[in-house]
XYZ file of C-alpha atoms in Angstrom:
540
model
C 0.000 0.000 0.000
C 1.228 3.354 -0.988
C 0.788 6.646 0.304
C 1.304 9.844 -1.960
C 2.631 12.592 -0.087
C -0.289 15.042 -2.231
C -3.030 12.580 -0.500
C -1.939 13.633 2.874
C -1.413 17.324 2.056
C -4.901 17.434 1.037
C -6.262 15.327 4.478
C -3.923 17.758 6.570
C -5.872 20.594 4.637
C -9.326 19.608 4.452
C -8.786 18.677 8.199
C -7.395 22.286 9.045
C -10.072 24.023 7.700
C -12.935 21.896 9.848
C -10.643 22.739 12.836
C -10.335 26.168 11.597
C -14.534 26.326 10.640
C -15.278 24.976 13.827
C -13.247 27.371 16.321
C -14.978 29.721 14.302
C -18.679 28.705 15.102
C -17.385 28.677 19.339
C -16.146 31.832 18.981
C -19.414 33.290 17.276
C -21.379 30.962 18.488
C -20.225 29.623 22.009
C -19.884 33.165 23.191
C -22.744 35.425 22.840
C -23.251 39.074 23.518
C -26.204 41.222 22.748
C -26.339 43.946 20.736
C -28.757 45.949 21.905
C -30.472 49.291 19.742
C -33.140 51.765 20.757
C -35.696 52.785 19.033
C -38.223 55.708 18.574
C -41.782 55.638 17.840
C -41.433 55.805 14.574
C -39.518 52.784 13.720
C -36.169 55.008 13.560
C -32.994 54.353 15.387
C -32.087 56.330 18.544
C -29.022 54.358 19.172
C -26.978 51.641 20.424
C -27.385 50.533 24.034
C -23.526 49.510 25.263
C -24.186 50.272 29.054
C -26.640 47.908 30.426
C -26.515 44.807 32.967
C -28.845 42.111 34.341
C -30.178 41.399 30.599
C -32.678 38.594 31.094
C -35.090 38.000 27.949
C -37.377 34.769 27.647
C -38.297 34.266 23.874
C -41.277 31.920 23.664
C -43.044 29.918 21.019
C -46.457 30.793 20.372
C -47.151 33.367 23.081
C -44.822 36.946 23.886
C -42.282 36.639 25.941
C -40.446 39.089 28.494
C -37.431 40.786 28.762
C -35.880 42.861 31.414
C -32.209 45.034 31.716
C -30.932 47.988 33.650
C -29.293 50.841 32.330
C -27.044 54.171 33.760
C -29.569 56.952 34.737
C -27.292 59.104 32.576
C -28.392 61.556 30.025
C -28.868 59.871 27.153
C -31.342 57.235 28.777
C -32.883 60.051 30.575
C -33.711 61.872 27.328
C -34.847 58.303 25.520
C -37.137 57.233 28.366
C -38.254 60.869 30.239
C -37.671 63.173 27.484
C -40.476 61.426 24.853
C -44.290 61.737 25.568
C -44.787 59.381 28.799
C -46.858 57.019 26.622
C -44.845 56.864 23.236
C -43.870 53.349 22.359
C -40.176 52.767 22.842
C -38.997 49.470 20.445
C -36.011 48.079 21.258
C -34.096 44.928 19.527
C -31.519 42.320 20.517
C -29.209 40.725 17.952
C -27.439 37.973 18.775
C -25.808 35.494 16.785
C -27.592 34.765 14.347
C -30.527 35.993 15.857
C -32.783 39.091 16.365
C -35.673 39.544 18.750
C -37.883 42.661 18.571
C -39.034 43.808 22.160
C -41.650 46.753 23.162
C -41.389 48.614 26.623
C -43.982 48.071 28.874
C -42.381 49.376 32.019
C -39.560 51.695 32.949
C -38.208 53.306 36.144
C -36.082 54.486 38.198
C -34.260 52.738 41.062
C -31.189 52.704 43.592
C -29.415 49.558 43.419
C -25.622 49.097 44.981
C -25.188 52.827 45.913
C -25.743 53.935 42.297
C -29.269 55.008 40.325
C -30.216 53.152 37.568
C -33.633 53.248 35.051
C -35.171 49.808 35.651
C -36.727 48.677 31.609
C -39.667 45.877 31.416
C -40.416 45.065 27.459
C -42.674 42.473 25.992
C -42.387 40.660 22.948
C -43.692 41.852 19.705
C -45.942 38.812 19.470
C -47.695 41.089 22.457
C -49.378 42.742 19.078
C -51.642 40.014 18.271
C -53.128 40.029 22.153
C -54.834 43.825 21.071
C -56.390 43.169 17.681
C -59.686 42.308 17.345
C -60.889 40.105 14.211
C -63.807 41.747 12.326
C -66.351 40.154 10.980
C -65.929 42.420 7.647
C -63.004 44.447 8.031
C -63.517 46.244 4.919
C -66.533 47.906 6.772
C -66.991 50.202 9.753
C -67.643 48.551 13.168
C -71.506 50.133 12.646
C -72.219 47.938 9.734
C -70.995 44.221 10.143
C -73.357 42.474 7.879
C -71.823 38.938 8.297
C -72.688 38.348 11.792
C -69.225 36.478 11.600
C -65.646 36.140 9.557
C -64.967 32.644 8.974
C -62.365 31.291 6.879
C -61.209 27.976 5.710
C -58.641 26.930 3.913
C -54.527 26.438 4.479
C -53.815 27.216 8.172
C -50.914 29.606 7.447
C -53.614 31.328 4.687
C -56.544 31.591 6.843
C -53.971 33.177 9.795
C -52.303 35.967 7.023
C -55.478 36.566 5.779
C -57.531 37.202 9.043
C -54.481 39.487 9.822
C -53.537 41.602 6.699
C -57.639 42.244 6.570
C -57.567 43.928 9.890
C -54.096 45.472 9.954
C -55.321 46.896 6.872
C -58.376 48.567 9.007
C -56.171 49.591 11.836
C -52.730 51.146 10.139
C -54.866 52.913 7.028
C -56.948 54.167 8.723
C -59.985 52.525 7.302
C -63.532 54.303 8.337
C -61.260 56.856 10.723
C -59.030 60.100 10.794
C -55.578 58.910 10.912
C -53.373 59.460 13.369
C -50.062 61.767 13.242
C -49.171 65.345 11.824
C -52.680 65.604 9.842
C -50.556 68.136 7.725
C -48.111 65.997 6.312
C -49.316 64.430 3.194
C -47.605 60.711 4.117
C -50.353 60.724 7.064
C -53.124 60.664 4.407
C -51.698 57.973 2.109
C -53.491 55.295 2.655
C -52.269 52.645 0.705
C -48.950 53.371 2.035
C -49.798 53.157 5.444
C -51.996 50.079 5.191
C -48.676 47.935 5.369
C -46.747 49.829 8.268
C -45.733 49.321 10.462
C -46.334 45.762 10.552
C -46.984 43.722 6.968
C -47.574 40.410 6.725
C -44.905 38.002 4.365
C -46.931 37.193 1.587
C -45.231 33.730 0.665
C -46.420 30.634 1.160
C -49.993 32.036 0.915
C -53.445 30.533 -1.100
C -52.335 28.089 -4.105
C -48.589 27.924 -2.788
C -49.518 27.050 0.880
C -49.023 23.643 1.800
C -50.014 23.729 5.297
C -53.273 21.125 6.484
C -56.505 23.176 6.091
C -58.177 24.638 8.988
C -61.423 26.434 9.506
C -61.987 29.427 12.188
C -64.862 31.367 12.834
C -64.372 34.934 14.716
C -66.459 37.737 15.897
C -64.314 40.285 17.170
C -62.244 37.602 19.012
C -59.008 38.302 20.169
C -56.442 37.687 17.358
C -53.712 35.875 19.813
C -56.303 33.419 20.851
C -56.862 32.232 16.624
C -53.624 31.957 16.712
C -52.838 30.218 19.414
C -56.000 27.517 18.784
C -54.352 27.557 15.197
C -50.368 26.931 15.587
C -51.130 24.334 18.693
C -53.401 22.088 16.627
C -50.979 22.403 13.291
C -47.552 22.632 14.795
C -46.822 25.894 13.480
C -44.907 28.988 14.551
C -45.878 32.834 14.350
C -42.544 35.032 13.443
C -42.466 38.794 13.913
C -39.070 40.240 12.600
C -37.559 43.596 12.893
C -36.447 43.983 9.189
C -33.786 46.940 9.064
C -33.527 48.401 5.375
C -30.102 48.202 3.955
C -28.478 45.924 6.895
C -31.139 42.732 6.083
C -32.055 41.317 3.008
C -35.630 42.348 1.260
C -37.910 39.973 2.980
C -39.941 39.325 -0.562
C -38.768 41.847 -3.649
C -41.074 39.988 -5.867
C -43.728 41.547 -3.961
C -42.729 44.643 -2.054
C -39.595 46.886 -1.406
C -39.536 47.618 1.666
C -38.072 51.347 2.542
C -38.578 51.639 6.185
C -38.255 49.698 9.628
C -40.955 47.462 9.285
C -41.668 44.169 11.351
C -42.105 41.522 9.297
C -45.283 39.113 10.373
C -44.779 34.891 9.175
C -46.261 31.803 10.231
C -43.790 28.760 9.444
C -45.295 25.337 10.019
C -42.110 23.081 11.931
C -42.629 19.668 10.145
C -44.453 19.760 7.042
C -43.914 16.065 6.876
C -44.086 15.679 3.103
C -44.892 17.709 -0.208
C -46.777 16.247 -3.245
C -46.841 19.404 -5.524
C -45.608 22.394 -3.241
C -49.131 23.753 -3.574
C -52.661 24.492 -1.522
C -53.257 20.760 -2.633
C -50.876 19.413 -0.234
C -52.509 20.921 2.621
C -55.671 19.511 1.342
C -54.177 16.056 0.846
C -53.170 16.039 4.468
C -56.334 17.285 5.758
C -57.963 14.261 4.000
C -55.525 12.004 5.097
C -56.268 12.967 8.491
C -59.779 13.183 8.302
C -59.741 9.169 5.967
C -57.508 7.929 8.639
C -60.189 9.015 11.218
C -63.115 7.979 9.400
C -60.805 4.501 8.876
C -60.557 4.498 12.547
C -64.476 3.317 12.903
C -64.170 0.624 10.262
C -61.204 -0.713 10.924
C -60.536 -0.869 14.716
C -63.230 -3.440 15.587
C -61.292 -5.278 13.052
C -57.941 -5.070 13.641
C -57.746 -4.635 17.397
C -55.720 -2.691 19.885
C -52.715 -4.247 19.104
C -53.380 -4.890 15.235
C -54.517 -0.908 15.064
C -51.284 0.072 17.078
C -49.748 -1.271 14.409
C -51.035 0.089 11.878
C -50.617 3.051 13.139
C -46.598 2.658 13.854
C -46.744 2.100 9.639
C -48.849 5.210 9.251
C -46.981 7.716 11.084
C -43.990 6.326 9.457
C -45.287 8.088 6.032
C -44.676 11.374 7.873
C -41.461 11.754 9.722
C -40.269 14.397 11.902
C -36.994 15.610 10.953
C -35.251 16.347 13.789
C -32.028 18.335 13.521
C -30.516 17.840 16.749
C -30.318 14.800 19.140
C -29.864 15.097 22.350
C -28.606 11.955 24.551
C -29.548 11.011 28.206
C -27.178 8.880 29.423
C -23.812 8.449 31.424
C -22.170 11.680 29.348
C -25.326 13.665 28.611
C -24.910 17.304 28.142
C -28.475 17.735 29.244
C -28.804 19.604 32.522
C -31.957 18.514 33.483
C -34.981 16.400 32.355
C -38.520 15.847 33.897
C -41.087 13.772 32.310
C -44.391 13.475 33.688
C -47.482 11.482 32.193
C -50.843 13.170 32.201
C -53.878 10.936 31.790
C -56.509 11.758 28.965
C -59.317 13.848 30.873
C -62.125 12.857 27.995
C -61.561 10.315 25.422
C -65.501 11.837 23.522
C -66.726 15.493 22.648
C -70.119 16.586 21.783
C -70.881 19.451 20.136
C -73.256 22.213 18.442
C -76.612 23.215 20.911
C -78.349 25.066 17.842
C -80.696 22.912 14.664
C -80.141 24.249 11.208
C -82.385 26.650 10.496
C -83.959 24.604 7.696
C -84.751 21.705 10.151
C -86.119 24.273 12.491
C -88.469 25.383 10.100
C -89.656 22.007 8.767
C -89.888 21.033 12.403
C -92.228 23.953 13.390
C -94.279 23.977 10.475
C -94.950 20.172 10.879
C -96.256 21.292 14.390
C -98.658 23.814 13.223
C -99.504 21.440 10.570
C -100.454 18.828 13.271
C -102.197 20.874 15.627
C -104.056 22.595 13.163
C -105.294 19.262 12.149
C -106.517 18.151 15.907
C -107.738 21.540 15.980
C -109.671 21.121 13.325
C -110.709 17.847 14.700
C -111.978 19.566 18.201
C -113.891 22.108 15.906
C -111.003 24.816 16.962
C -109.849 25.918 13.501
C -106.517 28.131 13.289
C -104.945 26.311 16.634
C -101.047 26.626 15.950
C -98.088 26.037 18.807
C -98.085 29.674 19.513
C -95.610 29.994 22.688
C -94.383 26.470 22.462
C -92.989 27.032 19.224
C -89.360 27.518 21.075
C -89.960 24.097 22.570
C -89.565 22.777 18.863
C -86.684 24.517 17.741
C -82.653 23.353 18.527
C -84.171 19.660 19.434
C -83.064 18.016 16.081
C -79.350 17.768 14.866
C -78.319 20.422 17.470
C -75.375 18.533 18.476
C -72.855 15.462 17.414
C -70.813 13.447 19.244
C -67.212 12.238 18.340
C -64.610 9.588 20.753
C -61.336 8.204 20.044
C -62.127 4.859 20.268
C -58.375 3.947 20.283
C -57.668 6.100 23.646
C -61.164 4.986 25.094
C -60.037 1.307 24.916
C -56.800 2.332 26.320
C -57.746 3.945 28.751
C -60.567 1.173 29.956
C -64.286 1.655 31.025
C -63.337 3.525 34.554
C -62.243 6.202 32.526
C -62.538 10.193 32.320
C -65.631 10.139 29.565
C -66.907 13.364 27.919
C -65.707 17.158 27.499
C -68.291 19.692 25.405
C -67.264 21.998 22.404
C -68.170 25.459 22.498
C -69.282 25.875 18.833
C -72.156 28.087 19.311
C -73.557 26.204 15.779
C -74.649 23.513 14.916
C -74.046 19.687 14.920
C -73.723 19.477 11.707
C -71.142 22.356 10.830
C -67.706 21.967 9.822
C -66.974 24.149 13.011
C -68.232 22.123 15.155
C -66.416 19.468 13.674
C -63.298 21.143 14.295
C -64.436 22.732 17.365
C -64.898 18.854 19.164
C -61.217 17.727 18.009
C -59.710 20.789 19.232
C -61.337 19.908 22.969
C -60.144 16.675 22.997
C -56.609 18.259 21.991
C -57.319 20.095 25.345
C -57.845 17.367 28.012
C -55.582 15.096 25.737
C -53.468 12.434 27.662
C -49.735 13.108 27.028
C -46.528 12.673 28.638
C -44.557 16.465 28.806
C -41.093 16.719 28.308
C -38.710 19.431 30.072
C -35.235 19.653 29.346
C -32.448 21.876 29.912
C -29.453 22.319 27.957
C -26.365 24.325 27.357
C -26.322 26.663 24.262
C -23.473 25.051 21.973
C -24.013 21.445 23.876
C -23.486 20.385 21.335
C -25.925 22.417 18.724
C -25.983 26.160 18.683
C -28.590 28.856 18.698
C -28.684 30.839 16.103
C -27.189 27.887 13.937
C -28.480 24.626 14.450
C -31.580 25.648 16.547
C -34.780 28.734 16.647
C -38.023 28.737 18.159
C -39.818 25.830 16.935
C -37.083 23.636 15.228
C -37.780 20.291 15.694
C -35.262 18.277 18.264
C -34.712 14.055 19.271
C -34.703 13.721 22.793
C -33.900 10.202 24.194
C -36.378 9.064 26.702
C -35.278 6.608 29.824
C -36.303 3.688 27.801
C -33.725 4.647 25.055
C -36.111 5.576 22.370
C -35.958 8.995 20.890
C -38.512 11.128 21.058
C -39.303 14.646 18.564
C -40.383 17.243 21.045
C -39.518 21.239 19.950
C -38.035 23.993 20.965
C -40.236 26.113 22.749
C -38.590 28.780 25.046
C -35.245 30.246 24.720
C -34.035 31.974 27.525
C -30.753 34.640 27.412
C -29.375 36.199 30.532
C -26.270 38.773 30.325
C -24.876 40.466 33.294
C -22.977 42.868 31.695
C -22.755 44.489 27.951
C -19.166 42.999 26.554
C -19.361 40.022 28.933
C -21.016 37.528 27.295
C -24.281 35.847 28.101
C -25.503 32.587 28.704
C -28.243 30.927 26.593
C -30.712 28.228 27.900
C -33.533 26.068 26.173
C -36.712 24.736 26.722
C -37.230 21.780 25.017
C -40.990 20.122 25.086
C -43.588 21.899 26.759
C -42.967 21.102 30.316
C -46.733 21.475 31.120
C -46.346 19.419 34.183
C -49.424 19.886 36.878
C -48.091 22.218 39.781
C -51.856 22.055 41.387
C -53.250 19.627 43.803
C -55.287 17.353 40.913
C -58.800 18.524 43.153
C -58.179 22.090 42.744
C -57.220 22.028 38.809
C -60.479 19.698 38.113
C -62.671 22.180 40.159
C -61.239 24.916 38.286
C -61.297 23.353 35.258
C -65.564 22.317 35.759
C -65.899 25.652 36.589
C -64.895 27.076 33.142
C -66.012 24.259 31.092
C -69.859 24.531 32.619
C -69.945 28.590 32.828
C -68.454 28.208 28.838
C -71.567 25.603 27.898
C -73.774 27.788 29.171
C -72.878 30.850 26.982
C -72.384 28.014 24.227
C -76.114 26.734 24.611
C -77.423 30.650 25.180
C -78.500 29.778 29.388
């Protein structure tokens, strides 16, 4: 066996430069520090923030997270946080590696800590947005004249989100219907169509034919737009963005569409594990949605069949059609680099839903006038022409196809007769609709049995933020009986004492919903919403 001299030269090289590559990511990576800007109300930059300490921020998946700092009560924080209007909105953002968060200030003051006075900053998360807009039921109108009683869409899940909020930022950043706000002599402040998409816009990608996300239907009446989405990206596995795009530092979000000219923040919804892709189009999200709702359907026919163990089975082969694809694994045993790991197993609290509480109005109608038509007859009968149901026409109504029932007869056989039975959908429709439809499955996602992963890791343990993982990315965790499980990243905390030093990441990993409550005082809470909710469901 020979060796050539030129072989080894080119191992020694292609060696050095992995070496040199990955020294490279621990120095970007492996040590963090923030950069932290200010903001104005206006989306323009104040400054760079170089003096702070005690930078905590908690970035969260599908909800706004916090973040908290101190800075100098010098001048130039004194003029950015006493020399604006009290009440203007003060942005701030936080680049790190990789990484950019976008933060609003909720709280500031001032306070003596260690002999020396500092200005004390709470911000929220720019996800806090969503929390204060209301869906319309016809945004296009003013809040006087809602003809449609209700908005309801259906359709791709990241389509039905963009839509429901483009419509309304539309309404609120035009102004439609109102007298804008700002200098109401500068010309800018009356453009309209300019306006409409700022400060916040929503990505247009991945939207109608070219959204491949399963299909969802929502119905809203000026609900809360945080709660849609929340519903939404828990049921489809998918994650709401907000970016801080900078012009001239980032890349244009979408030329084909828009150039964008100004600060704006940048509104996506990215589903985590789209599992497969037929034609890259709206039909894949259909597909899936039938898939889901044949495999269901299958579930009736074929489980009386085939068992619990057969249908196990044949559900190991199913799922196996739609991987996750983890990036990252992380290892439990001897050498783990995982800090710490909880698992706890909650038990299914309802394996069946019933939903609906209102007939369709056309079996309402055919029930009341077969009523009339009866007593009219033994009216007629008793020699008391014209007798109709008069006040006990209401008696009638709702009684026929006002609700439907669904169970998972896999988890009910699990889980034996002695089990946890029924939960109710608040639909406010009827049985029949596709909202109640969707309305049952998302309760039963609610009181769902699952087991809840919490683990703890070091940032560059060996995967990186910024890198290897975001919010959302899907991650293999291996469970005590040396399977691996895909759970997701769903917090990511960041803690820096000092601007220069640098921080210290930390994950969340799974959802670590763990009961905290003695079990009596959850289920007596939980009763107590679930019967006040059926009430205002059924109308009582």
């Amino acid at each position: 066996m020979t060796i050539t001299p030129g072989a080894n030269r080119h191992a020694d090289e292609a060696f050095a430069a992995f070496g040199h590559e990955a020294q490279a990511d621990r120095d970007l990576y492996g040590k963090p520090s923030a950069f932290m800007r200010m903001w104005t109300k206006d989306a323009k930059l104040y400054g760079p923030c170089g003096d702070f300490k005690d930078l905590k921020f908690n970035d969260k998946d599908r909800a706004p997270g916090g973040l908290s700092f101190k800075v100098p009560y010098s001048q130039p924080w004194i003029d950015y946080f006493y020399g604006q209007s009290k009440y203007a909105m003060r942005p701030i953002t936080i680049d790190l590696p990789g990484y950019r968060t976008p933060w609003f200030v909720v709280a500031f003051g001032r306070v003596w800590h260690r002999g020396k006075r500092w200005i004390q900053v709470d911000a929220v998360h720019a996800l806090e947005h969503y929390n204060w807009i209301r869906i319309f039921p016809d945004w296009y109108f003013p809040p006087e004249f809602q003809p449609s009683k209700e908005h309801i869409s259906i359709g791709g899940a990241c389509t039905v989100l963009k839509e429901q909020l483009a419509g309304n930022l539309i309404r609120l950043q035009g102004p439609l219907w109102a007298i804008p706000s700002g200098n109401l002599f500068d010309p800018n402040t009356w453009n309209l169509l300019r306006n409409a998409f700022w400060p916040m816009i929503v990505n247009p990608r991945r939207t109608g034919f070219f959204d491949t996300s399963k299909w969802t239907i929502t119905t809203a009446r000026m609900d809360k737009y945080m709660d849609i989405v929340d519903e939404v990206c828990r049921l489809e596995n998918i994650t709401p963005t907000i970016d801080w795009f900078i012009p001239g530092e980032d890349a244009q979000p979408f030329p084909e569409f828009a150039h964008l000219d100004r600060c704006t923040m940048v509104c996506d919804f990215v589903e985590n594990d789209p599992g497969f892709a037929f034609t890259g189009t709206l039909i894949d999200g259909l597909i899936r949605t039938g898939l889901e709702m044949a495999d269901d359907a299958l579930e009736w026919i074929t489980y009386p069949i085939l068992g619990e163990d057969g249908w196990d089975d044949y559900l190991q082969k199913a799922a196996g059609t739609l991987p996750g694809k983890p990036i990252a694994v992380y290892r439990t045993g001897q050498y783990s680099t995982v800090g710490k790991l909880e698992e706890v197993v909650h038990v299914p609290m309802a394996t069946r839903a019933t939903g609906g509480g209102k007939s369709p109005t056309w079996i309402n109608d055919i029930v009341v006038n077969t009523g009339n038509f009866i007593v009219g007859l033994i009216g007629a009968a008793l020699g008391v022409p014209g007798l109709s149901l008069g006040v006990l026409t209401d008696r009638l109504k709702d009684a026929l196809f006002a609700f439907h029932s669904v169970e998972n007869l896999t988890l009910a056989a699990e889980a034996g007769p002695l089990r946890f039975k029924e939960t109710f959908a608040t639909s406010e429709s009827t049985g029949l609709s596709l909202n109640t439809w969707a309305s049952m499955w998302s309760s039963l996602w609610e009181v769902r049995g699952y087991e809840s992963t919490l683990i703890e890791v070091t940032n560059g343990s060996p995967y990186w933020i910024g890198r290897d993982l975001r919010k959302g990315t899907p991650v293999g965790v291996e469970r005590a009986n040396s399977t691996v499980e895909v759970e997701y990243v769903r917090e990511i905390h960041y803690e820096q004492k000092f601007a220069g030093v640098p921080g210290r990441f930390r994950l969340q990993i799974g959802e670590g919903d763990a009961e905290r409550e003695p079990g009596s005082i959850a289920l007596g809470k939980f009763r107590k919403l679930a019967s006040t909710l059926t009430r205002v469901a059924l109308g009582g």
